[in-house]
């Protein structure tokens, strides 16, 4: 026993020495490291591996989901960019409820809300003492309202972090373009950062243009940053800021290879403080397909932790537009964006604009809740928790089991960088098609290549590969069934610190082929699912499918117009998103005499008589579009019919050069003389101002015909004056009654 005690003391003493080294030796880790021109490629990569986030950057990354609230004068003008001449009297959101904003977004998993305190139009959502162009000049709450205060109070009440967006470009302020504007801007920034409590983020964009005096501004970025640091030291500064960068696209999709340690080529502006308060913003090309590769790092003078943010709007526009109510992104689209933003070592900034009443629309609210519920369903059960986890080498302090303990601060790290691996073995085979990986980024981002293998037929088979990991990497792939899997970290910039590993089942999805479209006689529909364990249930009467509706077993043949709603359900009852398509049978045989523009040809002439009218969305596949050409079509009604009325659904949007047809001519012919058309009526359409989708009617016809020829004349046809060329007509439906 004495020998055992002696050995135990030696082991504890050795561990104690290693802890002392960890605690008292100067750290190699830093938010910025400097590169000497004499460093080799290997030394530069090693230096990059010791670049780590500041405390504010780490907290920013851990939030994962941030909401953008675009709200202001543009909400009431139905514009994206105002010009600064808007009348504050139009701002009057009579039902504004900031608590509804916060509760909606909190229930959808968001941890931070950023509000557009001032957009490019210069209109302020708080009663700034430095301009009258604000809510105090509006009728809302008789000029006593303050949107920022209401939101700040709601955030405190519901424990939500708050941030502000303040546009540097101001198209209203007359001092814009002079040094006085920088003082004006900092005064407004000071108001926001001192009067509304803690701010978690200050968000700047780089928008620049002319002000009312025709001048362009030279922004005092260093001064802006210094003011934020002094007044709100815990706040991250993005996107034209030193803490967070833009990913380079507003699609919602990040890069396959996303590094957070970013090269700096000019260090002359460093202020000597390289830790929490540094305000150096690396200059990079955000739109590049790759950033921070070794070929870019070798030319750098320093490397800084500078993570990426992916921004996108839940609607096509950033401000609310009623015309886009049918174009809200679906829950499964948002889920795909989540996988390709947060799941690619970035944070997701999702814009959710309130409407003119000052409320997030109910449809958007529902979609957000379904979206977040799907995330919780997918990642609710980690299959690795039921596996035995081993590694290529044993580390008594940082065991392999640390990767499945739900603690980002614990990790597994090998001493050997030569393709270390983790092995997962289950008692019986499991299905999965989602994988999650995380590095403990407080020790840097290091992994540059990894592979997932499964043990099959007495051999290891590679199923997928990836590049960077960072804070979080999510991958979707076809279902895998295995009893034994292995993760190999084949290349890294230093010993990897693997914090979390997870294998999951995605929500079962259903595919419907072909997608909804019009057809002539009959159409075969096939349903399929990505899940090997799921059954498919469907309905053809707009009933939401469930385990009680029709069970799909063979292709469906449609002979009449019909909706198809389908749902995949796993054996354990887990279900995915409802997929819906509508198939419309054309009422008549159609012959197009003129060819639409290829982008708006869609299914051809049968869309004109399928019973489905188009909306404001030209991409809905319900429209035929013609540029500088007439629409000419022949309908075969199959027999002589009494025609009383013709309705033509057209689109009018003069700003987009989509015009009211010059005329609509109707010709008729009987079955005895199918090619002998006579002019029955000509209509000169009169549009309703402000309405885009319009119906033009030819009434009181009382003509008997089997064949109808309709000619819809384009104002741009046969024009010799350039200003009259390039005109469009769009038609979605021609009803024969």
Coordinates of N, CA and C in Angstrom, one line a residue, residues 144-253:
X144 N -45.0 61.6 -28.8 CA -44.4 61.3 -27.5 C -43.8 59.9 -27.5
X145 N -43.9 59.2 -28.7 CA -43.5 57.8 -28.7 C -42.0 57.6 -28.9
X146 N -41.5 56.4 -28.6 CA -40.1 56.1 -28.7 C -40.0 54.6 -28.9
X147 N -39.8 54.2 -30.2 CA -39.8 52.8 -30.5 C -38.6 52.1 -29.8
X148 N -37.4 52.8 -29.8 CA -36.3 52.1 -29.2 C -36.5 51.9 -27.7
X149 N -37.1 52.8 -27.0 CA -37.4 52.6 -25.6 C -38.4 51.4 -25.4
X150 N -39.4 51.4 -26.2 CA -40.4 50.3 -26.0 C -39.8 49.0 -26.3
X151 N -38.9 48.9 -27.3 CA -38.2 47.6 -27.5 C -37.2 47.3 -26.4
X152 N -36.5 48.3 -26.0 CA -35.5 48.1 -24.9 C -36.2 47.6 -23.6
X153 N -37.4 48.2 -23.3 CA -38.1 47.7 -22.1 C -38.6 46.3 -22.3
X154 N -39.1 46.0 -23.5 CA -39.6 44.6 -23.7 C -38.4 43.6 -23.7
X155 N -37.2 44.0 -24.1 CA -36.1 43.1 -24.1 C -35.7 42.8 -22.6
X156 N -35.7 43.9 -21.8 CA -35.4 43.7 -20.4 C -36.4 42.8 -19.7
X157 N -37.7 43.0 -20.0 CA -38.7 42.2 -19.4 C -38.7 40.8 -19.8
X158 N -38.2 40.5 -21.0 CA -38.2 39.1 -21.5 C -36.8 38.5 -21.6
X159 N -35.8 39.2 -21.0 CA -34.5 38.7 -21.0 C -33.9 38.4 -22.4
X160 N -34.0 39.4 -23.2 CA -33.5 39.3 -24.6 C -32.5 40.4 -24.8
X161 N -31.3 40.1 -25.4 CA -30.3 41.0 -25.7 C -30.8 42.0 -26.8
X162 N -30.3 43.2 -26.8 CA -30.7 44.3 -27.7 C -29.5 44.9 -28.4
X163 N -29.7 45.2 -29.7 CA -28.6 45.8 -30.5 C -29.3 46.9 -31.4
X164 N -28.5 47.8 -31.9 CA -29.0 48.9 -32.8 C -28.2 48.9 -34.1
X165 N -28.9 49.2 -35.1 CA -28.4 49.6 -36.4 C -28.5 51.0 -36.6
X166 N -27.5 51.7 -36.9 CA -27.5 53.2 -37.2 C -26.8 53.4 -38.5
X167 N -27.6 53.8 -39.5 CA -27.1 54.0 -40.9 C -26.1 55.2 -40.9
X168 N -24.9 54.9 -41.4 CA -24.0 56.1 -41.6 C -24.5 57.0 -42.7
X169 N -25.0 56.5 -43.7 CA -25.6 57.3 -44.8 C -26.9 57.9 -44.4
X170 N -27.0 59.2 -44.5 CA -28.2 59.9 -44.1 C -28.6 60.9 -45.2
X171 N -29.7 60.5 -45.9 CA -30.1 61.3 -47.1 C -31.0 62.5 -46.7
X172 N -31.2 62.7 -45.4 CA -32.0 63.8 -44.9 C -31.1 64.9 -44.3
X173 N -30.1 64.5 -43.6 CA -29.3 65.5 -42.8 C -28.5 66.3 -43.7
X174 N -28.6 67.6 -43.6 CA -27.9 68.5 -44.5 C -26.4 68.6 -44.3
X175 N -26.0 68.2 -43.1 CA -24.5 68.3 -42.8 C -23.8 67.1 -43.4
X176 N -24.5 66.1 -44.0 CA -23.9 64.9 -44.6 C -22.9 65.4 -45.7
X177 N -21.7 64.9 -45.6 CA -20.7 65.3 -46.6 C -19.7 66.3 -46.0
X178 N -19.9 66.6 -44.8 CA -19.0 67.6 -44.1 C -18.5 66.9 -42.8
X179 N -17.5 67.5 -42.2 CA -16.9 67.0 -40.9 C -18.0 67.2 -39.8
X180 N -18.9 68.1 -40.0 CA -19.9 68.3 -39.0 C -20.9 67.1 -38.9
X181 N -21.0 66.3 -40.0 CA -21.9 65.2 -39.9 C -21.3 64.1 -39.0
X182 N -20.0 63.9 -39.0 CA -19.4 62.9 -38.1 C -19.7 63.3 -36.6
X183 N -19.7 64.6 -36.3 CA -20.1 65.0 -35.0 C -21.6 64.7 -34.7
X184 N -22.4 65.0 -35.7 CA -23.9 64.7 -35.7 C -24.1 63.2 -35.5
X185 N -23.4 62.4 -36.2 CA -23.6 60.9 -36.2 C -23.2 60.4 -34.8
X186 N -22.1 60.9 -34.3 CA -21.6 60.4 -32.9 C -22.5 60.9 -31.8
X187 N -23.1 62.1 -32.0 CA -24.1 62.6 -31.0 C -25.3 61.6 -31.0
X188 N -25.8 61.2 -32.2 CA -26.9 60.3 -32.2 C -26.5 58.9 -31.7
X189 N -25.3 58.5 -32.0 CA -24.8 57.2 -31.5 C -24.8 57.2 -29.9
X190 N -24.3 58.4 -29.4 CA -24.2 58.5 -28.0 C -25.6 58.5 -27.3
X191 N -26.6 59.0 -28.0 CA -28.0 59.0 -27.4 C -28.4 57.5 -27.3
X192 N -28.2 56.7 -28.3 CA -28.6 55.4 -28.3 C -27.9 54.5 -27.3
X193 N -26.6 54.8 -27.1 CA -25.8 54.0 -26.3 C -25.8 54.4 -24.8
X194 N -26.5 55.5 -24.5 CA -26.5 55.9 -23.1 C -27.9 56.0 -22.5
X195 N -28.9 56.0 -23.3 CA -30.3 56.2 -22.8 C -31.2 54.9 -22.8
X196 N -30.6 53.8 -23.3 CA -31.5 52.6 -23.4 C -30.9 51.4 -22.8
X197 N -30.1 51.5 -21.8 CA -29.5 50.3 -21.1 C -28.4 49.6 -21.9
X198 N -28.2 48.4 -21.6 CA -27.1 47.6 -22.2 C -27.4 47.3 -23.6
X199 N -26.4 47.5 -24.5 CA -26.4 47.1 -25.9 C -25.5 46.0 -26.1
X200 N -26.0 44.9 -26.7 CA -25.1 43.8 -27.0 C -24.4 43.9 -28.3
X201 N -24.9 44.7 -29.2 CA -24.3 44.8 -30.6 C -24.6 46.2 -31.2
X202 N -23.7 46.7 -31.9 CA -23.9 47.9 -32.7 C -23.5 47.5 -34.1
X203 N -24.5 47.7 -35.0 CA -24.4 47.2 -36.4 C -24.3 48.3 -37.4
X204 N -23.2 48.4 -38.1 CA -23.0 49.4 -39.1 C -22.9 48.7 -40.5
X205 N -23.5 49.3 -41.5 CA -23.2 48.9 -42.9 C -22.3 49.9 -43.6
X206 N -21.9 49.6 -44.7 CA -21.0 50.5 -45.4 C -21.7 51.4 -46.5
X207 N -23.0 51.5 -46.4 CA -23.7 52.3 -47.4 C -23.2 53.7 -47.4
X208 N -23.0 54.2 -48.6 CA -22.5 55.6 -48.8 C -23.1 56.1 -50.1
X209 N -23.4 57.4 -50.1 CA -24.0 58.0 -51.3 C -24.0 59.5 -51.0
X210 N -24.8 60.2 -51.9 CA -24.9 61.6 -51.7 C -25.9 62.0 -50.7
X211 N -25.7 63.1 -50.0 CA -26.7 63.7 -49.1 C -27.5 64.7 -49.8
X212 N -28.3 65.5 -49.1 CA -29.1 66.5 -49.6 C -28.3 67.6 -50.4
X213 N -27.0 67.8 -49.9 CA -26.2 68.8 -50.6 C -25.4 68.3 -51.7
X214 N -25.6 67.0 -52.1 CA -24.9 66.4 -53.2 C -23.5 65.9 -52.9
X215 N -23.1 66.0 -51.6 CA -21.8 65.6 -51.2 C -21.8 64.2 -50.6
X216 N -20.6 63.5 -50.6 CA -20.4 62.2 -50.0 C -19.6 62.4 -48.8
X217 N -19.8 61.5 -47.8 CA -19.2 61.6 -46.5 C -18.0 60.8 -46.4
X218 N -17.0 61.3 -45.7 CA -15.8 60.5 -45.2 C -16.1 60.1 -43.8
X219 N -16.4 58.9 -43.5 CA -16.8 58.4 -42.2 C -15.7 58.3 -41.3
X220 N -15.9 58.7 -40.0 CA -14.9 58.6 -39.0 C -15.0 57.3 -38.2
X221 N -14.7 56.2 -38.9 CA -14.9 54.9 -38.3 C -14.2 54.7 -37.0
X222 N -12.9 55.2 -36.9 CA -12.2 55.0 -35.7 C -12.9 55.7 -34.5
X223 N -13.4 56.9 -34.8 CA -14.2 57.6 -33.8 C -15.4 56.9 -33.4
X224 N -16.1 56.4 -34.4 CA -17.4 55.6 -34.1 C -17.0 54.4 -33.2
X225 N -16.0 53.7 -33.6 CA -15.6 52.5 -32.8 C -15.2 52.9 -31.4
X226 N -14.4 53.9 -31.2 CA -13.9 54.3 -29.9 C -15.1 54.7 -29.0
X227 N -16.1 55.4 -29.6 CA -17.3 55.8 -28.8 C -18.0 54.6 -28.3
X228 N -18.2 53.6 -29.2 CA -18.9 52.4 -28.8 C -18.2 51.7 -27.7
X229 N -16.8 51.5 -27.8 CA -16.0 50.9 -26.8 C -16.1 51.6 -25.5
X230 N -16.2 52.9 -25.5 CA -16.2 53.6 -24.2 C -17.5 53.6 -23.5
X231 N -18.6 53.6 -24.3 CA -20.0 53.6 -23.8 C -20.6 52.2 -23.5
X232 N -20.3 51.3 -24.4 CA -20.8 49.9 -24.3 C -19.7 48.9 -24.6
X233 N -18.8 48.8 -23.6 CA -17.6 47.9 -23.9 C -17.9 46.5 -24.1
X234 N -19.1 46.0 -23.8 CA -19.4 44.6 -24.0 C -20.1 44.4 -25.4
X235 N -20.3 45.4 -26.1 CA -21.0 45.3 -27.4 C -20.1 44.9 -28.5
X236 N -20.5 43.9 -29.3 CA -19.8 43.7 -30.5 C -20.1 44.7 -31.6
X237 N -19.1 45.0 -32.4 CA -19.3 46.0 -33.5 C -19.3 45.3 -34.8
X238 N -20.4 45.3 -35.5 CA -20.5 44.7 -36.8 C -21.1 45.7 -37.8
X239 N -21.2 45.5 -39.0 CA -20.4 44.6 -39.9 C -19.2 45.4 -40.5
X240 N -19.5 46.7 -40.6 CA -18.3 47.6 -40.9 C -17.7 47.9 -39.5
X241 N -17.2 46.8 -38.8 CA -16.7 47.0 -37.5 C -15.6 46.0 -37.3
X242 N -14.9 46.1 -36.1 CA -13.7 45.3 -35.9 C -14.0 43.9 -35.3
X243 N -15.3 43.6 -34.9 CA -15.6 42.3 -34.2 C -16.2 41.2 -35.1
X244 N -17.0 41.6 -36.1 CA -17.8 40.7 -36.9 C -17.8 41.2 -38.3
X245 N -17.6 40.3 -39.3 CA -17.6 40.6 -40.7 C -18.8 40.0 -41.4
X246 N -19.1 40.6 -42.5 CA -20.2 40.1 -43.4 C -19.6 38.9 -44.2
X247 N -20.5 37.9 -44.4 CA -20.0 36.7 -45.1 C -19.9 37.0 -46.6
X248 N -20.5 38.1 -47.2 CA -20.3 38.4 -48.6 C -21.6 38.2 -49.4
X249 N -22.7 37.7 -48.9 CA -23.9 37.4 -49.6 C -25.1 37.6 -48.7
X250 N -26.2 38.0 -49.3 CA -27.4 38.1 -48.5 C -28.4 37.0 -48.8
X251 N -27.8 35.8 -49.3 CA -28.7 34.7 -49.6 C -29.0 33.8 -48.4
X252 N -28.3 34.0 -47.3 CA -28.5 33.1 -46.2 C -27.5 31.9 -46.1
X253 N -26.6 31.8 -47.1 CA -25.8 30.7 -47.3 C -24.3 31.1 -47.1

